[in-house]
XYZ file of C-alpha atoms in Angstrom:
687
model
C 68.343 10.346 -37.008
C 69.764 9.423 -40.538
C 73.521 8.978 -40.636
C 75.678 11.845 -41.992
C 77.484 11.169 -45.233
C 80.979 12.612 -46.270
C 79.513 14.657 -49.176
C 76.697 16.071 -47.091
C 78.365 19.520 -47.113
C 78.770 19.603 -50.701
C 75.185 18.585 -51.185
C 74.055 21.311 -48.816
C 76.149 23.863 -50.670
C 74.679 22.962 -54.073
C 71.091 23.205 -52.833
C 71.631 26.536 -51.485
C 72.693 27.860 -54.790
C 69.306 27.231 -56.149
C 66.276 29.481 -56.147
C 63.669 28.587 -53.442
C 60.412 27.206 -55.041
C 57.058 26.604 -53.622
C 54.817 24.079 -55.471
C 51.158 24.133 -54.968
C 48.640 21.505 -56.189
C 45.140 21.965 -57.153
C 43.796 20.102 -54.101
C 44.006 22.566 -51.283
C 44.494 19.842 -48.717
C 48.093 19.078 -49.924
C 51.063 21.343 -50.426
C 54.878 21.188 -50.846
C 56.940 23.792 -48.952
C 60.609 24.649 -49.172
C 63.191 22.635 -47.261
C 66.345 24.438 -46.674
C 68.491 21.364 -45.952
C 68.487 17.662 -45.416
C 68.848 18.072 -41.662
C 65.583 20.076 -41.558
C 63.556 17.138 -42.645
C 64.925 15.010 -39.828
C 64.644 17.673 -36.993
C 62.451 16.686 -33.907
C 58.774 17.249 -34.159
C 57.488 20.008 -32.275
C 55.174 18.757 -29.200
C 52.366 21.037 -30.408
C 52.067 19.243 -33.754
C 51.650 15.865 -31.980
C 48.617 17.072 -29.932
C 45.059 16.698 -31.264
C 43.600 20.102 -32.188
C 40.387 21.400 -30.854
C 38.172 20.415 -33.721
C 39.293 16.669 -33.517
C 38.428 16.645 -29.878
C 35.073 18.303 -30.550
C 34.257 15.601 -33.181
C 35.213 12.672 -30.753
C 33.001 14.129 -28.068
C 30.198 14.657 -30.576
C 30.585 11.007 -31.655
C 30.388 9.744 -28.006
C 27.450 12.015 -27.458
C 25.678 10.718 -30.410
C 26.108 7.155 -29.371
C 24.805 7.877 -25.634
C 21.955 9.637 -27.182
C 21.217 6.554 -29.479
C 21.422 4.353 -26.479
C 19.121 6.363 -24.507
C 16.768 6.651 -27.345
C 16.579 2.923 -27.683
C 15.959 2.580 -23.951
C 13.282 5.187 -24.049
C 11.648 3.387 -27.136
C 11.602 0.002 -25.193
C 10.153 1.685 -21.949
C 7.638 3.580 -24.111
C 6.576 0.307 -25.895
C 6.288 -1.284 -22.531
C 4.071 1.320 -21.173
C 2.048 1.343 -24.238
C 1.314 -2.436 -23.977
C 0.452 -1.998 -20.375
C -1.863 0.757 -21.268
C -3.410 -1.151 -24.006
C -3.921 -3.983 -21.631
C -5.320 -1.748 -18.806
C -7.761 -0.093 -21.363
C -9.720 -3.176 -20.958
C -10.169 -2.745 -17.252
C -13.652 -1.947 -16.260
C -14.687 -0.898 -12.571
C -16.818 -4.082 -12.542
C -13.876 -6.211 -13.683
C -11.977 -5.925 -10.353
C -11.634 -9.136 -8.139
C -14.722 -9.710 -5.793
C -13.320 -10.095 -2.345
C -16.510 -11.385 -0.663
C -15.975 -12.868 2.618
C -12.213 -13.095 2.130
C -11.991 -9.354 2.704
C -10.215 -9.867 6.092
C -6.736 -10.511 4.521
C -7.113 -7.443 2.211
C -8.129 -5.259 5.284
C -5.194 -6.527 7.279
C -2.770 -5.801 4.307
C -4.153 -2.156 3.820
C -3.780 -1.633 7.443
C -0.167 -2.674 7.342
C 0.600 -0.788 4.274
C -0.861 2.486 5.927
C 1.236 2.129 8.993
C 4.322 1.396 6.844
C 3.920 4.561 4.772
C 3.349 6.595 8.059
C 6.556 5.210 9.503
C 8.477 5.576 6.330
C 7.482 9.356 6.228
C 8.444 9.791 9.723
C 11.793 8.226 9.356
C 12.803 10.122 6.151
C 12.233 13.259 8.255
C 14.457 11.884 10.851
C 16.989 11.005 8.257
C 17.117 14.475 6.729
C 17.447 15.919 10.109
C 20.483 13.761 10.806
C 19.121 11.717 13.838
C 21.165 8.672 12.933
C 18.202 6.341 13.179
C 20.250 3.536 11.537
C 22.655 3.524 14.533
C 22.196 2.054 17.967
C 22.720 5.366 19.804
C 19.647 6.415 21.386
C 19.742 9.816 23.195
C 19.049 9.591 26.920
C 19.995 12.965 28.116
C 17.436 15.853 27.747
C 20.162 18.179 26.402
C 20.322 15.924 23.316
C 16.711 16.182 22.436
C 16.191 18.892 19.891
C 12.332 19.106 19.528
C 9.079 17.409 20.358
C 9.417 15.504 17.147
C 12.881 14.299 18.091
C 11.468 13.284 21.481
C 8.710 11.244 19.579
C 11.160 9.617 17.304
C 13.465 8.629 20.400
C 10.427 7.078 22.009
C 9.682 5.144 18.798
C 13.200 3.799 18.775
C 12.941 2.560 22.356
C 9.525 0.823 21.543
C 10.852 -0.684 18.534
C 14.075 -2.170 20.170
C 12.422 -3.324 23.372
C 9.153 -4.574 22.268
C 8.605 -4.860 18.567
C 11.938 -6.379 17.664
C 11.683 -9.533 19.949
C 8.369 -10.436 18.663
C 9.487 -10.274 15.077
C 12.695 -12.145 15.892
C 10.608 -14.959 17.572
C 8.196 -15.146 14.487
C 11.052 -15.121 12.023
C 13.048 -17.894 13.846
C 9.823 -19.916 13.958
C 9.290 -19.461 10.064
C 12.976 -20.087 9.299
C 12.711 -23.467 11.137
C 9.609 -24.459 9.199
C 11.479 -23.170 5.929
C 14.490 -25.297 6.782
C 12.292 -28.412 7.461
C 10.511 -27.963 4.223
C 13.679 -27.467 2.309
C 15.074 -30.860 3.824
C 11.857 -32.551 2.872
C 12.329 -31.282 -0.755
C 15.826 -32.294 -0.847
C 15.169 -35.937 0.316
C 12.346 -36.076 -2.262
C 14.958 -35.088 -4.939
C 17.441 -37.639 -3.551
C 14.733 -40.368 -3.856
C 13.872 -39.373 -7.390
C 17.570 -39.661 -8.316
C 17.792 -43.186 -6.607
C 14.635 -44.188 -8.798
C 16.532 -42.895 -11.758
C 19.658 -44.569 -10.932
C 18.292 -47.951 -10.021
C 15.615 -47.676 -12.913
C 12.818 -48.504 -10.562
C 9.341 -48.466 -12.121
C 6.256 -50.679 -12.068
C 6.170 -53.332 -14.683
C 3.948 -56.152 -15.796
C 4.182 -59.077 -18.241
C 4.887 -57.985 -21.820
C 1.826 -59.765 -23.189
C -0.736 -59.833 -20.505
C -3.581 -60.707 -22.689
C -1.715 -63.093 -25.147
C -0.815 -62.648 -28.771
C -3.603 -64.953 -30.204
C -6.325 -63.372 -28.364
C -8.800 -62.048 -31.073
C -11.266 -59.232 -30.239
C -13.987 -61.808 -30.413
C -12.331 -63.443 -27.320
C -12.879 -60.538 -25.270
C -13.363 -62.550 -21.986
C -9.677 -62.059 -21.481
C -10.016 -58.235 -21.240
C -11.790 -56.910 -18.006
C -14.784 -54.764 -18.352
C -13.709 -51.026 -18.096
C -15.947 -48.031 -17.540
C -14.640 -44.813 -18.730
C -16.150 -41.626 -17.425
C -15.930 -37.946 -18.690
C -17.261 -35.421 -16.241
C -17.718 -32.094 -17.633
C -19.577 -28.779 -16.931
C -19.916 -26.139 -19.600
C -16.736 -27.378 -21.433
C -17.682 -25.736 -24.826
C -13.923 -25.416 -25.913
C -12.773 -28.814 -25.200
C -15.647 -31.389 -25.097
C -15.230 -32.575 -28.625
C -11.325 -33.465 -28.592
C -11.839 -35.295 -25.150
C -14.654 -37.420 -26.407
C -12.750 -38.040 -29.513
C -9.696 -39.274 -27.659
C -11.555 -41.456 -25.393
C -13.729 -43.169 -28.144
C -10.391 -44.130 -29.995
C -9.026 -46.095 -26.944
C -7.733 -49.454 -28.034
C -10.062 -51.818 -26.119
C -12.611 -54.449 -27.324
C -15.767 -52.560 -27.812
C -18.074 -54.959 -26.067
C -15.731 -54.669 -22.922
C -15.788 -50.810 -22.526
C -18.373 -48.232 -21.925
C -17.899 -44.542 -22.049
C -20.093 -42.132 -19.840
C -20.241 -38.514 -20.796
C -21.397 -36.998 -17.534
C -22.572 -33.450 -18.505
C -23.357 -30.983 -15.818
C -23.645 -27.976 -18.035
C -26.451 -25.591 -17.273
C -26.161 -24.040 -20.830
C -28.647 -25.652 -23.155
C -26.669 -24.975 -26.257
C -23.584 -26.674 -24.821
C -25.874 -29.713 -23.931
C -27.014 -29.980 -27.536
C -23.391 -29.864 -28.945
C -22.395 -32.646 -26.503
C -25.346 -34.772 -27.359
C -24.582 -34.344 -31.153
C -20.877 -35.355 -30.463
C -22.047 -38.445 -28.586
C -24.474 -39.407 -31.162
C -21.747 -39.121 -33.732
C -19.619 -41.773 -32.007
C -22.457 -43.918 -31.215
C -23.393 -44.226 -34.854
C -19.727 -45.340 -35.288
C -20.297 -48.460 -33.107
C -18.751 -46.791 -29.952
C -20.524 -48.019 -26.625
C -21.078 -44.405 -25.297
C -24.037 -42.844 -23.353
C -24.835 -39.319 -22.381
C -25.985 -38.388 -18.835
C -27.246 -35.086 -17.636
C -28.473 -34.510 -13.997
C -31.550 -32.390 -13.354
C -30.361 -31.759 -9.780
C -26.682 -30.603 -9.998
C -25.487 -30.886 -6.355
C -21.988 -31.719 -5.054
C -20.210 -30.377 -8.120
C -17.819 -32.984 -9.646
C -18.208 -35.553 -6.603
C -21.960 -35.475 -6.994
C -21.578 -36.028 -10.739
C -19.517 -39.093 -10.361
C -21.472 -40.421 -7.505
C -24.730 -40.315 -9.486
C -22.991 -42.125 -12.523
C -21.731 -44.880 -10.326
C -25.265 -45.470 -8.972
C -26.416 -46.865 -12.274
C -27.341 -50.509 -12.256
C -25.183 -51.474 -15.283
C -22.089 -50.367 -13.451
C -22.094 -53.604 -11.539
C -20.936 -55.553 -14.585
C -17.787 -53.490 -14.659
C -14.392 -54.167 -12.699
C -12.666 -50.970 -13.414
C -13.244 -47.276 -14.115
C -11.066 -44.689 -15.771
C -11.704 -41.087 -15.344
C -10.678 -38.149 -17.576
C -11.653 -34.440 -17.115
C -12.879 -32.635 -20.332
C -9.540 -31.349 -21.392
C -7.604 -34.719 -21.194
C -6.827 -36.571 -24.205
C -5.414 -40.046 -23.526
C -3.453 -41.979 -26.183
C -5.127 -45.064 -27.715
C -3.010 -47.388 -25.643
C -3.684 -45.885 -22.400
C -5.802 -48.773 -21.156
C -3.322 -51.314 -22.206
C -0.629 -49.508 -20.253
C -2.545 -49.251 -17.024
C -5.142 -51.929 -16.620
C -2.610 -54.972 -16.802
C -0.999 -53.668 -13.576
C -4.143 -54.773 -11.628
C -3.513 -58.384 -12.812
C -2.470 -60.817 -9.925
C -2.217 -57.730 -7.665
C -5.459 -57.737 -5.609
C -4.445 -54.994 -3.336
C -3.902 -52.537 -5.912
C -6.622 -49.826 -5.975
C -5.362 -47.130 -8.167
C -3.127 -46.700 -11.242
C -2.343 -43.045 -11.871
C -0.730 -41.671 -15.002
C 1.224 -38.550 -15.523
C -0.010 -35.224 -17.021
C 1.684 -33.468 -19.879
C 0.628 -30.168 -21.154
C -0.066 -29.049 -24.822
C 0.127 -25.359 -24.020
C 3.156 -25.387 -21.582
C 5.006 -22.920 -23.943
C 2.029 -20.401 -24.565
C 3.102 -17.759 -22.263
C 5.198 -17.113 -19.054
C 2.318 -18.174 -16.822
C 1.946 -21.561 -18.511
C 5.804 -21.947 -18.316
C 5.869 -21.354 -14.601
C 3.161 -23.732 -14.135
C 4.833 -26.424 -15.896
C 7.734 -26.067 -13.598
C 5.608 -26.764 -10.512
C 3.646 -29.615 -12.085
C 6.590 -31.334 -13.380
C 8.248 -31.474 -10.100
C 4.860 -32.532 -8.508
C 4.683 -35.606 -10.842
C 8.298 -36.274 -11.634
C 9.407 -36.133 -7.809
C 6.626 -35.957 -5.327
C 4.292 -38.583 -6.745
C 6.860 -40.950 -8.222
C 8.761 -41.105 -4.951
C 5.555 -41.428 -2.834
C 4.319 -44.095 -5.266
C 7.555 -46.139 -5.166
C 8.341 -45.880 -1.470
C 4.975 -45.476 0.209
C 2.435 -46.803 -2.342
C 0.351 -43.751 -1.572
C -0.179 -40.433 -3.054
C -3.045 -38.017 -3.716
C -5.229 -39.005 -6.576
C -5.080 -36.160 -9.244
C -8.801 -36.546 -10.145
C -8.173 -37.649 -13.640
C -5.967 -39.659 -15.876
C -6.232 -42.548 -13.557
C -7.884 -46.142 -13.236
C -9.605 -47.202 -10.066
C -10.726 -50.829 -9.130
C -14.401 -50.288 -8.490
C -14.354 -52.461 -5.688
C -11.632 -50.063 -3.769
C -14.031 -47.202 -4.461
C -17.076 -48.925 -2.864
C -15.211 -50.309 0.147
C -13.831 -46.640 0.819
C -17.254 -45.175 0.817
C -17.432 -43.969 -2.740
C -17.493 -40.300 -3.901
C -18.443 -37.849 -1.046
C -19.510 -34.342 -1.581
C -18.105 -32.934 1.624
C -15.040 -31.135 0.042
C -14.089 -29.688 -3.045
C -11.022 -32.154 -3.488
C -13.170 -35.274 -3.812
C -10.116 -36.804 -5.511
C -7.694 -36.359 -2.506
C -10.775 -37.364 -0.107
C -11.204 -40.794 -1.825
C -7.447 -41.304 -1.968
C -7.032 -40.854 1.736
C -9.913 -43.102 2.646
C -8.842 -45.943 0.369
C -5.234 -45.540 1.806
C -6.812 -46.001 5.288
C -8.641 -49.112 4.117
C -5.125 -50.669 3.072
C -5.310 -50.172 -0.765
C -2.091 -49.509 -2.599
C -1.353 -47.112 -5.472
C 0.890 -47.093 -8.492
C 2.128 -44.131 -10.323
C 3.180 -44.461 -13.756
C 5.648 -41.670 -14.911
C 5.991 -43.006 -18.536
C 2.465 -43.141 -19.222
C 1.440 -39.500 -20.248
C -1.932 -37.945 -20.887
C -2.181 -34.559 -22.744
C -4.100 -31.843 -20.995
C -4.073 -27.967 -20.711
C -3.053 -25.572 -17.972
C -4.782 -22.275 -17.368
C -3.580 -19.538 -19.557
C -5.038 -16.673 -17.624
C -4.175 -15.590 -14.082
C -7.754 -15.246 -13.093
C -8.406 -18.886 -13.883
C -5.094 -20.061 -12.421
C -5.856 -18.231 -9.166
C -9.307 -19.889 -8.653
C -7.816 -23.247 -9.378
C -4.875 -22.719 -6.797
C -7.562 -21.469 -4.244
C -9.697 -24.590 -4.634
C -6.576 -26.873 -4.646
C -5.279 -25.360 -1.267
C -8.417 -24.726 0.514
C -9.866 -28.306 -0.026
C -6.935 -30.166 1.639
C -7.259 -28.151 4.852
C -10.976 -28.700 4.713
C -10.311 -32.357 4.357
C -7.741 -32.384 7.011
C -10.344 -31.112 9.598
C -12.839 -33.989 8.613
C -10.523 -36.905 8.287
C -8.084 -36.326 11.204
C -10.116 -38.446 13.514
C -10.236 -41.360 11.058
C -6.632 -41.305 10.527
C -5.882 -41.483 14.307
C -8.387 -44.436 14.751
C -7.403 -46.194 11.680
C -5.706 -49.558 11.687
C -2.880 -48.676 9.424
C 0.767 -48.684 10.815
C 1.873 -45.799 12.960
C 4.413 -44.608 10.339
C 1.861 -44.313 7.831
C -0.473 -42.261 10.109
C 2.710 -39.961 10.730
C 3.280 -39.700 7.053
C -0.337 -38.651 6.428
C -0.571 -36.052 9.182
C 2.908 -34.508 9.255
C 4.048 -34.774 5.768
C 1.109 -35.108 3.419
C -1.134 -32.509 5.228
C 0.766 -30.323 7.602
C 4.248 -29.883 5.884
C 3.100 -29.799 2.229
C -0.494 -28.340 2.581
C -0.245 -26.155 5.636
C 3.225 -25.137 6.430
C 4.418 -24.313 2.917
C 1.783 -21.515 2.192
C 2.098 -20.248 5.865
C 5.975 -19.671 6.003
C 6.022 -18.523 2.391
C 3.558 -15.695 2.964
C 4.627 -14.913 6.495
C 8.338 -14.796 5.858
C 8.528 -13.057 2.450
C 5.537 -10.910 2.330
C 5.287 -9.855 6.163
C 8.320 -10.431 8.154
C 10.697 -9.218 5.542
C 9.105 -5.783 4.890
C 8.602 -5.513 8.671
C 12.292 -5.940 9.368
C 13.088 -2.931 6.905
C 11.274 -0.649 9.675
C 12.657 -2.619 12.578
C 16.344 -3.128 11.535
C 17.070 -4.750 14.953
C 15.251 -7.899 13.667
C 16.875 -7.994 10.132
C 16.817 -11.192 8.308
C 20.128 -12.822 7.175
C 20.997 -12.862 3.526
C 21.029 -16.560 3.180
C 17.351 -16.857 4.106
C 16.074 -14.316 1.511
C 18.658 -15.190 -1.133
C 20.765 -18.415 -0.902
C 18.163 -20.924 0.254
C 15.276 -19.904 -1.921
C 17.532 -19.879 -4.962
C 18.715 -23.352 -4.177
C 15.139 -24.704 -3.509
C 14.053 -22.986 -6.903
C 17.068 -24.927 -8.590
C 15.849 -28.145 -7.332
C 12.148 -27.530 -8.269
C 13.594 -26.884 -11.947
C 15.558 -30.166 -12.169
C 12.613 -32.236 -13.666
C 12.336 -29.505 -16.356
C 15.746 -28.424 -17.298
C 14.687 -26.425 -20.261
C 13.005 -23.883 -17.834
C 16.386 -22.887 -16.114
C 16.261 -19.425 -17.694
C 13.110 -18.800 -15.752
C 14.442 -19.411 -12.271
C 14.144 -15.792 -11.216
C 10.730 -15.282 -12.497
C 9.704 -18.525 -11.071
C 11.028 -17.618 -7.535
C 9.373 -14.209 -7.593
C 6.007 -15.654 -9.001
C 5.916 -18.417 -6.340
C 6.283 -15.693 -3.589
C 3.412 -13.852 -5.244
C 1.239 -16.764 -5.252
C 1.683 -17.312 -1.608
C -0.840 -14.749 -0.776
C -3.535 -16.859 -2.620
C -2.307 -20.046 -1.094
C -2.255 -18.554 2.424
C -5.724 -17.111 1.962
C -7.102 -20.430 0.845
C -5.408 -22.430 3.462
C -6.924 -20.182 6.182
C -10.231 -20.233 4.536
C -10.185 -24.167 4.351
C -8.907 -24.663 7.849
C -11.368 -22.375 9.654
C -14.209 -22.814 7.128
C -14.186 -19.130 5.965
C -15.918 -17.622 3.061
C -15.057 -19.327 -0.239
C -13.764 -22.657 1.416
C -16.611 -24.627 -0.541
C -16.471 -22.662 -3.674
C -16.053 -24.665 -6.843
C -15.443 -22.797 -10.121
C -14.699 -24.856 -13.228
C -11.224 -23.892 -14.709
C -11.563 -22.346 -17.966
C -9.912 -23.932 -20.978
C -8.678 -22.538 -24.172
C -9.382 -25.763 -26.269
C -6.036 -25.985 -27.874
C -5.451 -28.946 -30.167
C -2.975 -31.508 -28.772
C -1.224 -32.811 -31.849
C -1.534 -32.634 -35.509
C -3.307 -36.064 -35.653
C -6.385 -34.639 -33.976
C -6.525 -31.962 -36.664
C -6.055 -34.548 -39.457
C -8.797 -36.758 -38.012
C -11.144 -33.699 -37.824
C -10.465 -32.845 -41.489
C -10.886 -36.387 -42.486
C -14.343 -36.669 -40.956
C -15.587 -33.351 -42.172
C -16.713 -34.616 -45.568
C -18.908 -37.407 -44.315
C -19.893 -35.740 -40.984
C -22.970 -34.046 -42.097
C -24.149 -37.007 -44.227
C -23.982 -39.284 -41.190
C -25.750 -36.800 -38.748
C -28.391 -35.432 -41.012
C -29.637 -38.673 -42.502
C -33.350 -38.773 -42.200
C -33.797 -35.580 -40.172
C -36.533 -33.094 -40.771
C -36.259 -29.486 -41.712
C -36.475 -28.091 -38.263
C -33.855 -30.571 -36.845
C -31.756 -29.559 -39.813
C -32.019 -25.762 -38.956
C -31.148 -26.681 -35.310
C -27.917 -28.664 -36.262
C -26.849 -25.654 -38.505
C -27.252 -23.382 -35.493
C -25.196 -25.583 -33.319
C -22.397 -25.603 -36.173
C -22.410 -21.823 -36.052
C -21.935 -21.817 -32.153
C -19.155 -24.263 -32.336
C -17.313 -21.860 -34.856
C -17.789 -18.965 -32.587
C -14.514 -17.023 -31.883
C -13.414 -16.369 -28.363
C -14.149 -12.933 -27.080
C -11.575 -10.804 -25.113
C -12.787 -9.959 -21.602
C -11.920 -7.177 -19.416
C -8.813 -7.021 -17.334
C -9.180 -7.965 -13.552
C -7.681 -5.884 -10.864
C -6.435 -7.883 -7.791
C -6.590 -6.012 -4.729
C -4.502 -8.001 -2.327
C -1.532 -8.285 -4.853
C -1.651 -4.442 -5.446
C -1.746 -3.753 -1.802
C 1.240 -6.010 -1.157
C 2.935 -4.418 -4.245
C 2.866 -0.919 -2.544
C 3.873 -2.596 0.843
C 7.013 -4.223 -0.560
C 7.965 -1.111 -2.657
C 7.530 0.991 0.432
C 9.853 -1.255 2.299
C 12.302 -1.209 -0.692
C 12.591 2.503 -0.183
C 13.344 2.116 3.504
C 15.992 -0.511 2.664
C 17.401 1.932 0.327
C 17.917 4.532 2.901
C 19.746 1.906 4.936
C 21.940 0.938 2.042
C 20.896 -2.748 2.150
C 21.707 -3.916 -1.232
C 20.379 -7.411 -1.338
C 17.214 -6.642 0.619
C 16.577 -3.625 -1.557
C 16.819 -5.653 -4.778
C 14.736 -8.441 -3.573
C 11.938 -6.118 -2.226
C 12.080 -4.142 -5.458
C 11.787 -6.939 -7.841
C 9.106 -8.699 -5.655
C 7.129 -5.572 -5.366
C 7.311 -5.090 -9.168
C 6.157 -8.705 -9.615
C 3.161 -8.181 -7.285
C 2.371 -5.006 -9.161
C 2.291 -6.828 -12.644
C 0.150 -9.643 -11.240
C -2.156 -7.261 -9.272
C -2.831 -5.356 -12.652
C -3.396 -8.709 -14.352
C -0.368 -8.149 -16.792
C 0.534 -11.797 -16.814
C -1.046 -14.682 -18.821
C -3.817 -14.301 -21.463
C -7.211 -12.600 -21.377
C -9.131 -14.843 -23.532
C -12.574 -16.118 -22.379
């Protein structure tokens, strides 16, 4: 309070003598009222005046409600947009656009049966839960007085059957898969440590800086070895032009190189386009020829075998192979062929792949993670410490003598590249991997194309393993090399990986939700998989934000890889099915576009010089076909992925009843991932 002055009484007396006055202003929000004395202005304020009135509270509540409604509206808008995009995507779905199961129906039938049993058990246990039978506890009623009804009796019998017979089998299978999981994890960790050692010691294959000499003119081409370049292709309308263009610009003496375009296309219009492209480069002075087989047997292996049987091949010492979507740099041969000099035991020099469309969509980003680890870690470590790895089928240079001594190209599997690499290794040839020599290519942009590619890549090795196991055991190579081929190269990385990945995370984990006595520990379904995904992401650090989608998608792909592995191992269904991976034909760099624009002006004058009117009309039709826009195709429905999605979501509901947090979230997100993949909502849909 304010201090009292000596003349306060006098002041108060004088003020009381006056007439009370009330002054009101025009603004009704303000007013001046009578003050009887100075003490009245400093009296304590009443508590009621310090409280908010009802109108203020109402406005605060309305403001908070408005914010909440706005947030809900935003979430609803996002959800509605997502549903709209899904509906728009599914609007292209046609009944004939579903996945053809064929002879691989056995896995889909098994998953459907598993799903039906899971739904039945889930309904049964929900009823038991609602009746309070404590089915998550270990107490099993034994006295007849505790049995409430016939249904309760059946449920008690199920508990006994589950604990005494089903749980021990699941525990044994889960322990076996966990052991395989840990072995594969240790192998992956050792590969990463080997890669770190290579980086730390800067170990890499090298050759003399000037292997051909500075004063060697192009006319003195005898210094350069004879190199044959092969481009196998089949109906590659989107990419044939850029691959032929890149190969024809390789920096090598023209009289020491021959380009073979090995066209297996069954579409006559594509054949005419490729012929025109070959003629264009031939008129520019490039030593290039076009080959087309009348009898198209053996797929790519048959195509390469037919090309190597030509008489003129005997004059060449090395052969470089590029698939139709690969675009080597002009200095590719000068960075690879010199490694063969003064190294007679070297049979193969393999370059690394890089991807022009790796950032096109989520599917291409996830593929880039896997392939970066394969090249940066697996192949580099195997090349440095073992001098052996699987040939990638393209972007490599072979010594023709090594191919001939190993038996040449064989048509017995769909992985002819791995087949020739294993046979060459058994004959004592060494391999070199060059991580710093990169060749641009494409990865599949649609899930349908990617799935077919992965099926071929995982069924072929098992088919090859059956065929070459005897040759490995009877070969004259060292025992540790035999062990590396059988245990690591084939069994661990080609068989065990898809087996435990599918069995553990897609079969055993949902089973343990209905058989809680065999529950998997959290470190198996969470900690170790996240750590292994972290290791896989090390070669591509920009992909770390995609670690969770990568983990979920790899588990989703396990059904395709497991199916392919079983088909190849037991010769089922589509183990010998070869489907050309569809390409988008994206330009690699701006230099290809500038080259194309530069050649547009004189292109027709060079091609059309001296042609007749009928030939001119035919060339005009080919030009129109080349400019044809891609057409959207119908969505695919993948049955096995959808069935597994519903199975995992059913198991998620069961884990929710048991209040298992980590298991519930893992099953929920994994089930949603299977659902999105099964509805073909990942990747592009361009044909």
